[in-house]
Coordinates of C-alpha atoms and ligand atoms in Angstrom, one line a residue:
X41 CA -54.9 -2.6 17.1
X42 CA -56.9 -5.5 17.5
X43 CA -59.0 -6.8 14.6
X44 CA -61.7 -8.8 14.4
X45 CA -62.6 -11.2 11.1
X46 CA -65.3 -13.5 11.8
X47 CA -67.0 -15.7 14.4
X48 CA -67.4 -18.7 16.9
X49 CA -64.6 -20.5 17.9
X50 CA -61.9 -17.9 19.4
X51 CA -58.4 -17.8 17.6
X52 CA -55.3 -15.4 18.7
X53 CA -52.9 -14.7 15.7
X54 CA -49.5 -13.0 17.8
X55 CA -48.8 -11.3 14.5
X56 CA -49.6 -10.3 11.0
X57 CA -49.0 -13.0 9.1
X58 CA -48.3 -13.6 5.3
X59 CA -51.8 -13.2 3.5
X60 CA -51.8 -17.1 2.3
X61 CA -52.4 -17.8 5.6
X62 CA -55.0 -14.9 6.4
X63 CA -57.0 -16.1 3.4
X64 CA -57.3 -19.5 4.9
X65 CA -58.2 -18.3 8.3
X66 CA -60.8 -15.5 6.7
X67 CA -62.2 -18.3 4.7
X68 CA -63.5 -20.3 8.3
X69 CA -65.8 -18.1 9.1
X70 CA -68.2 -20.7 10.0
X71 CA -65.1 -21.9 12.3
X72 CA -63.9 -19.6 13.8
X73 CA -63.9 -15.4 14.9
X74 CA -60.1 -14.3 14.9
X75 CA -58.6 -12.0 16.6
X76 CA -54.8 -10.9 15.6
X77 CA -52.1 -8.7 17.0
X78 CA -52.1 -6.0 13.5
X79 CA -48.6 -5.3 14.1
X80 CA -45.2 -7.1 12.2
X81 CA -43.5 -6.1 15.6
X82 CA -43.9 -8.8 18.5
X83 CA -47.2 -8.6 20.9
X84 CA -46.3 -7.4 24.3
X85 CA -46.7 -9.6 26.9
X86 CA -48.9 -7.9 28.5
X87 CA -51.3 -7.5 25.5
X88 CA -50.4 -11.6 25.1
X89 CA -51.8 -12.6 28.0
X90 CA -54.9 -10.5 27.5
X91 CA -55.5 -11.6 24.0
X92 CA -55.9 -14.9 24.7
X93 CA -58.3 -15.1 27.4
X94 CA -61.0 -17.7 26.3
X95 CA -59.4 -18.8 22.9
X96 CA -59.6 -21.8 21.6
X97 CA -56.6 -21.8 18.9
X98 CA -53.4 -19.8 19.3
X99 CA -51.5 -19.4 15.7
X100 CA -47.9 -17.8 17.3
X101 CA -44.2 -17.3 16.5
X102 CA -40.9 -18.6 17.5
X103 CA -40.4 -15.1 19.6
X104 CA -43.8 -15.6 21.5
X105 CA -43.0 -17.8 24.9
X106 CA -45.7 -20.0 25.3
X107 CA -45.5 -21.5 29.2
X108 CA -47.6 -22.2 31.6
X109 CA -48.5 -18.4 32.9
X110 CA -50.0 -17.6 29.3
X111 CA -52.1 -21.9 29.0
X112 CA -53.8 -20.7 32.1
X113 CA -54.0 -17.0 31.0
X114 CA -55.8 -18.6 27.4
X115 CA -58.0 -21.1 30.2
X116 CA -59.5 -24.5 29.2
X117 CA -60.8 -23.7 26.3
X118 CA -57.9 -23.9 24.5
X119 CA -57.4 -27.2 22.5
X120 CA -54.3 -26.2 19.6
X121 CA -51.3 -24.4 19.2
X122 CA -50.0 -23.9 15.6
X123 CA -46.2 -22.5 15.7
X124 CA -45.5 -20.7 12.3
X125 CA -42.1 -22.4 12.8
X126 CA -40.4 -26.0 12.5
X127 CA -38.7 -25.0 15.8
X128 CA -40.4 -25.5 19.3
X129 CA -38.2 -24.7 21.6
X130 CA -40.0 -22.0 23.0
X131 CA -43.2 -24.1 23.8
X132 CA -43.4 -25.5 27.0
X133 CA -44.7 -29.0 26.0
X134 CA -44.6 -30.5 29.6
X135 CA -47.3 -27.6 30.7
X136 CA -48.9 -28.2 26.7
X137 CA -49.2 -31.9 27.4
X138 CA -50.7 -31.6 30.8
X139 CA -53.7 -29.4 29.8
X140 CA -53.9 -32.1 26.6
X141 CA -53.7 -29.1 23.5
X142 CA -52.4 -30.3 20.1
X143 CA -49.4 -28.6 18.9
X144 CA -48.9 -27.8 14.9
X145 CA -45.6 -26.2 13.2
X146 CA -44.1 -26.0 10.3
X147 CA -41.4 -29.1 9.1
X148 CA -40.1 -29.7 5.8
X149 CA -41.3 -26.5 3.9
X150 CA -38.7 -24.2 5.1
X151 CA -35.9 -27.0 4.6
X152 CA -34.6 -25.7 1.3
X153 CA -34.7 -22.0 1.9
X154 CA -32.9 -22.4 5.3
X155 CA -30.6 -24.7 3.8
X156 CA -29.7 -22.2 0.9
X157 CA -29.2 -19.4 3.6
X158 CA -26.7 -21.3 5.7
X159 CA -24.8 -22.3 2.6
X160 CA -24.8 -18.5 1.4
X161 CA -24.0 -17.5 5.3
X162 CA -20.9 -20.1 5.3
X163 CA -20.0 -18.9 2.2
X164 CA -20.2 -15.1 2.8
X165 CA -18.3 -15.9 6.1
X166 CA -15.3 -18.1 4.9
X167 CA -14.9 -15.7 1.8
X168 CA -15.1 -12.6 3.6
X169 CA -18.2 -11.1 1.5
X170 CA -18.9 -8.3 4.5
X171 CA -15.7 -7.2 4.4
X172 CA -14.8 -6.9 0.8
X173 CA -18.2 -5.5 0.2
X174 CA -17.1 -2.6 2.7
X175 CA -13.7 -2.4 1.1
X176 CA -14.8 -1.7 -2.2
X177 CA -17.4 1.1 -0.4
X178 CA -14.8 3.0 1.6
X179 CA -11.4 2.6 -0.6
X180 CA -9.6 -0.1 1.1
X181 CA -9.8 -1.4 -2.9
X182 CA -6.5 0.3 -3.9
X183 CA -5.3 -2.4 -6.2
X184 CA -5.1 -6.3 -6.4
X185 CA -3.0 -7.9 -3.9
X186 CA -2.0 -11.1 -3.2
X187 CA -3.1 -11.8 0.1
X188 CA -6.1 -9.0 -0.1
X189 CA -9.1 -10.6 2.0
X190 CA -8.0 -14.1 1.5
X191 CA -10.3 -16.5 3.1
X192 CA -11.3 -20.6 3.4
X193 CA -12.6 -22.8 0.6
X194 CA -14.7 -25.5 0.8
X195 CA -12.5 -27.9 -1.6
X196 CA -11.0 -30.6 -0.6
X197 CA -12.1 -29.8 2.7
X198 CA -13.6 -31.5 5.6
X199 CA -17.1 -30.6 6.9
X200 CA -19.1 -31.3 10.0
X201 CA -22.4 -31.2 10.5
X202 CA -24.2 -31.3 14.6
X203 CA -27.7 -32.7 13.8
X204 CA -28.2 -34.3 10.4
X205 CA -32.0 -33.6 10.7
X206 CA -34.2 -32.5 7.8
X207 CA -31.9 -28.9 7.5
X208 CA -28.9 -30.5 7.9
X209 CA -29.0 -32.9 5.4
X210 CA -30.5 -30.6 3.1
X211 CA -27.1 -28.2 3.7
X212 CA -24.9 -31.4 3.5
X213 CA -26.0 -32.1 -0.1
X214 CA -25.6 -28.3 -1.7
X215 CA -22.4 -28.4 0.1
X216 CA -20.9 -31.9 -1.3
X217 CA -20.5 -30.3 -5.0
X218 CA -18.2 -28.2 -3.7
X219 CA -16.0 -30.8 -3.9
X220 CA -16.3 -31.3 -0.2
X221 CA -13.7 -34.2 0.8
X222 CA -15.2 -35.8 3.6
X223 CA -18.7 -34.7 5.3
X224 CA -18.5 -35.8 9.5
X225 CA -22.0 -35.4 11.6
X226 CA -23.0 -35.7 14.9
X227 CA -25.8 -36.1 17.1
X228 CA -28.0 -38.9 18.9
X229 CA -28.6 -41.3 16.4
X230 CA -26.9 -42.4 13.0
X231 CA -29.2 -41.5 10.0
X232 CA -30.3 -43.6 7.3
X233 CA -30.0 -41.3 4.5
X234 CA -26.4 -40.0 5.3
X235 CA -24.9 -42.5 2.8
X236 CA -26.4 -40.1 0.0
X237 CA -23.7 -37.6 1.4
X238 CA -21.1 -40.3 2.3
X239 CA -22.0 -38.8 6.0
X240 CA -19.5 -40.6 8.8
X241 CA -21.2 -40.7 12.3
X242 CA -18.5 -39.5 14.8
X243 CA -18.1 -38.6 18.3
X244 CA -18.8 -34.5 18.6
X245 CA -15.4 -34.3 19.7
X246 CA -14.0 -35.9 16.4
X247 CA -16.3 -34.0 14.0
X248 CA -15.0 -30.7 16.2
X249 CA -11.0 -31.1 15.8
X250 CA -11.0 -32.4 12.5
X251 CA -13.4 -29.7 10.9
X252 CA -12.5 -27.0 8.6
X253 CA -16.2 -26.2 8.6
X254 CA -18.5 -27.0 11.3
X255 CA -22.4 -26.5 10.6
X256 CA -24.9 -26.3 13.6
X257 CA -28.3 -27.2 12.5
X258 CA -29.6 -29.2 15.4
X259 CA -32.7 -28.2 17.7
X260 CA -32.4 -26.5 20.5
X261 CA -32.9 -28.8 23.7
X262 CA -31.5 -29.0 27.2
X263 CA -28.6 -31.1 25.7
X264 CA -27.5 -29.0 23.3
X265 CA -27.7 -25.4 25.1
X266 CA -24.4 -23.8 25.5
X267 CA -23.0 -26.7 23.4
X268 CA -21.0 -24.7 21.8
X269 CA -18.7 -23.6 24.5
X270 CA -15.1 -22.7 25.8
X271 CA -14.2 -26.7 25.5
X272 CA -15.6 -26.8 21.9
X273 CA -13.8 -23.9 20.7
X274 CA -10.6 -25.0 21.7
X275 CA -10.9 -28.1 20.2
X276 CA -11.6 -26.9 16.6
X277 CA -8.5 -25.9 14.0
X278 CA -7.2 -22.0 14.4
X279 CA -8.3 -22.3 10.6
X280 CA -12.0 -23.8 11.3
X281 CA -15.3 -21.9 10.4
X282 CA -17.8 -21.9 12.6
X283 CA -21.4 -21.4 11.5
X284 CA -24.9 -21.5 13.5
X285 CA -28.7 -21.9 11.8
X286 CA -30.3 -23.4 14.5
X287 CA -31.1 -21.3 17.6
X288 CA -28.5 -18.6 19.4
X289 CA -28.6 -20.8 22.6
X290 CA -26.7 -23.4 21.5
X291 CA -23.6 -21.4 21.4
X292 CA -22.0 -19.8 24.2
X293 CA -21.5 -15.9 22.8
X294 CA -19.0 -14.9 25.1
X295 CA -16.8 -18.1 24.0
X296 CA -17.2 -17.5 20.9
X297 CA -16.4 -13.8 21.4
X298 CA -13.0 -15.0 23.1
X299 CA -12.6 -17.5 20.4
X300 CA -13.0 -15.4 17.4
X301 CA -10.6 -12.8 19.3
X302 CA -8.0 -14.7 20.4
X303 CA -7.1 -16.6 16.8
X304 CA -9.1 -19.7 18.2
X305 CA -11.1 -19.9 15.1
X306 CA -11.0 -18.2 12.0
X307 CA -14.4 -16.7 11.7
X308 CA -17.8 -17.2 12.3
X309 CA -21.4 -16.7 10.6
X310 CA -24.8 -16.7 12.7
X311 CA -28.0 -16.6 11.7
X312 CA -29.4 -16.7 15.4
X313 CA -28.4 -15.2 18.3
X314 CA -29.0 -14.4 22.1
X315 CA -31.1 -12.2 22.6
X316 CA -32.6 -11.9 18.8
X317 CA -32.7 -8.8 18.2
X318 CA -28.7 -8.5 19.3
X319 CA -28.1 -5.2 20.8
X320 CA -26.6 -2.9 17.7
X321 CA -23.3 -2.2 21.3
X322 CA -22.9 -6.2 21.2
X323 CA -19.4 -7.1 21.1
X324 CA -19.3 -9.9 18.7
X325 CA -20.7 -6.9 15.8
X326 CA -17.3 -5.4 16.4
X327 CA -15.7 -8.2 14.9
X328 CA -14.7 -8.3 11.1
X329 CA -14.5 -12.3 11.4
X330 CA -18.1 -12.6 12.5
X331 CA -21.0 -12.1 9.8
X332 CA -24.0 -11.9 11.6
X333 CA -27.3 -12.2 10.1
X334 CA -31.0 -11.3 11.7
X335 CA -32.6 -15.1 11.6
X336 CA -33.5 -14.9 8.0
X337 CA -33.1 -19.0 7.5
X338 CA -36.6 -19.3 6.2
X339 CA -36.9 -15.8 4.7
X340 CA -38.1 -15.9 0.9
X341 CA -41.5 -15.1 0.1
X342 CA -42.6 -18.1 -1.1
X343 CA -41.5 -19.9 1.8
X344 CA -43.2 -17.6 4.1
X345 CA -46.4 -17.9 2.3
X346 CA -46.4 -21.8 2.5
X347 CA -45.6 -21.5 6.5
X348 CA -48.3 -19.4 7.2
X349 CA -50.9 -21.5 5.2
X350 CA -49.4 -24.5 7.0
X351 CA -50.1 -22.8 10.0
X352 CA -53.3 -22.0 9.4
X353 CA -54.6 -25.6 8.1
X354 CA -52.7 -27.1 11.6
X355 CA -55.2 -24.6 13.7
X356 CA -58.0 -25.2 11.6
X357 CA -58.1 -29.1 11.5
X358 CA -57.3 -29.0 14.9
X359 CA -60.1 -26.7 16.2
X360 CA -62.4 -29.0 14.7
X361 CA -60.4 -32.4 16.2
X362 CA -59.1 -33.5 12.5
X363 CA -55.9 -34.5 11.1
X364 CA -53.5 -31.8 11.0
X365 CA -51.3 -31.2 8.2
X366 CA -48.2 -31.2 10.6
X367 CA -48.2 -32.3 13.9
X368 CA -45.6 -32.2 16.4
X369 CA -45.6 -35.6 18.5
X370 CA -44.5 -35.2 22.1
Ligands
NDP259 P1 -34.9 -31.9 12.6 O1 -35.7 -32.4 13.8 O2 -35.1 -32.7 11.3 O3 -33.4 -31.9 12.9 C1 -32.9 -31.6 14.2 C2 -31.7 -32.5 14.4 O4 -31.1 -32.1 15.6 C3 -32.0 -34.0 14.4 O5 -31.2 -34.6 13.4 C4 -31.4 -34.4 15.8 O6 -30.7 -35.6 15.7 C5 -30.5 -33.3 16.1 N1 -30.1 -33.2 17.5 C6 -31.0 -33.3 18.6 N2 -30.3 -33.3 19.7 C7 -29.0 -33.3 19.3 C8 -27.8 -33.3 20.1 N3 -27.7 -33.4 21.4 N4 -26.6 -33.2 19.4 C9 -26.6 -33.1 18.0 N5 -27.7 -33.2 17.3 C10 -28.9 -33.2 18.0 O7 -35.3 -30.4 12.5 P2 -35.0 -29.4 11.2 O8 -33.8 -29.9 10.5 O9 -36.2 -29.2 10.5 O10 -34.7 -28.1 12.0 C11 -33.6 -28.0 12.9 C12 -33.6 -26.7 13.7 O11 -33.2 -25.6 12.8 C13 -34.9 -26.2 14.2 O12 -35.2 -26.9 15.5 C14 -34.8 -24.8 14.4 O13 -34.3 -24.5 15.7 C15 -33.7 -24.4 13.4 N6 -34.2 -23.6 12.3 C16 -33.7 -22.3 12.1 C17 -34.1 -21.6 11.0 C18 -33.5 -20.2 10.8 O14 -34.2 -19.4 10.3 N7 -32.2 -20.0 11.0 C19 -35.2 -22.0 10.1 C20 -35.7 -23.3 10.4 C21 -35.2 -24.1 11.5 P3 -31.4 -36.9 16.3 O15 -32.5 -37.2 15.3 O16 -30.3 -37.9 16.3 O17 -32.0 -36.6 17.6
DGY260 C1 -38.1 -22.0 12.5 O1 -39.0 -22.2 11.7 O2 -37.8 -22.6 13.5 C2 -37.1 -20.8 12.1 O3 -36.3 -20.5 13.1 C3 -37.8 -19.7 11.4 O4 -38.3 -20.2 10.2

């Protein structure tokens, strides 16, 4: 399965990757001899490990843990680790930092496309697409009715948003034309460029209670794991909609699970979960007021093909100790 492309400097790919990428890799010949996990499923660990004994550059995915078992499985030679993703929280940058390796990802070009999933995910959830997709399938459709799969709209109402970053914002202004009434955020620091969406900084527990739509689109850090928890829930409006782009761990599934079932909350949408895949058994798919999706944020082709050449040009500049497109400072 392994396959090798050219020579000198030693790169592991953890993946196939989108062919804009493989063409800029291909094209380094004098750079570089990659070596790639052929496969559109994850590496093993196992097979991890192995490939990257004596590499110098590591292009990898969000799924690939990169800690301090597989630096010193890779050895000193490695000097750069390019993430085909904006998210990092599955690099260990304390053990990164230590052995001095640059890290690359992939900011701003996925910002539109994730946006525009997470305002078609809040939409499909609040509206009830799933559901009146399956009704029309299995005959449920028997006539109109007035109450038939009556949802949530966005006019009028009031949104919150944890972590106005890049994706956040960009969600914050597709939403405001829906005649959102007043757009709430959270998160460490107030952000210059909220006034675009007449963003009001609030305590988390403000923006939670006073939501009709709350929108998680921070990163993922110690602070913000399991978040989203029994004491959030509770707080929010019994006619709330809860939706998650960011990374599973932020919310507490079992919580949720209770919240969703008990009438706590309306509904909910997620894009990521814990553990990605979720188990086809998992409670929370039982639910008809949870739309789960399988962490397609970033998923359109063109999007994809930029990452992976971003990817690429981060690994290449940095094997050869330039300046990389994008890269992460920590
Ligand atoms: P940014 O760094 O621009 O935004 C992250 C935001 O999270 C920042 O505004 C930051 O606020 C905020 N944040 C950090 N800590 C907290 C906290 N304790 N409470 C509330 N907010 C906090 O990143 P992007 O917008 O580009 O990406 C955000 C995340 O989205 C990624 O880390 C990734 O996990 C996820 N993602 C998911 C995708 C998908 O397919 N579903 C696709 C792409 C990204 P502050 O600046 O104040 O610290
Ligand atoms: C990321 O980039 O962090 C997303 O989760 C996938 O595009």
């Amino acid at each position: 399965r392994m396959q090798t492309i050219g020579k000198l400097m030693k790169v592991y790919i953890t993946r196939r990757i989108p062919p804009e990428g493989m063409k800029i890799l291909s094209s380094a010949t004098g750079v570089c001899e990659v070596s790639m996990w052929d496969s559109d499923e994850p590496v093993p660990r196992t097979e991890l490990l192995k490939g990257v004994q004596g590499a110098h550059g590591l292009l990898c995915m969000l799924s690939d843990k990169i800690d301090a078992e597989l630096l010193d499985a890779a050895g000193p030679n490695l000097k750069v680790i390019s993430t085909m993703s904006v998210g990092f929280d599955h690099l260990v940058l304390d053990a990164i930092k230590k052995r001095g390796i640059r890290v690359g990802y992939t900011p701003d070009v996925l910002t539109d496309a994730t946006a525009e999933l997470t305002v078609a995910l809040l939409l499909a959830t609040a509206r009830r697409l799933p559901e009146g997709v399956e009704a029309v399938k299995n005959g449920d459709w028997t006539s109109w009715k007035p109450l038939m799969l009556c949802g949530y709209g966005l006019s009028g109402s009031t949104v919150g948003v944890i972590g106005l970053g890049r994706i956040g914002m960009a969600i914050a202004r597709r939403l405001m034309p829906f005649g959102v009434k007043r757009l709430l955020y959270s998160g460490r620091t107030t952000k210059a460029d909220a006034a675009e969406v007449s963003g009001e900084f609030v305590p988390l527990d403000t923006l939670v209670s006073e939501s009709d739509f709350i929108v998680v689109s921070c990163s993922l850090t110690p602070e913000t794991q399991g978040l989203c928890d029994k004491a959030f829930f509770s707080k929010m409006k019994n006619t709330a909609v809860f939706i998650n782009s960011s990374r599973g761990a932020v919310v507490n599934q079992e919580d949720l699970y209770e919240a969703l079932t008990s009438g706590q909350i309306a509904a909910a949408g997620l894009d990521v979960t814990t553990p990605e895949p979720l188990p086809t058994n998992h409670p929370l798919l039982t639910l008809n007021n949870c739309v789960v999706l399988p962490h397609i944020g970033s998923a359109t082709y063109s999007t994809r093909g930029v990452m992976a050449a971003l990817s690429a040009r981060n690994l290449l500049e940095g094997l050869q100790g330039g300046e990389m497109p994008s890269e992460l400072a920590f």
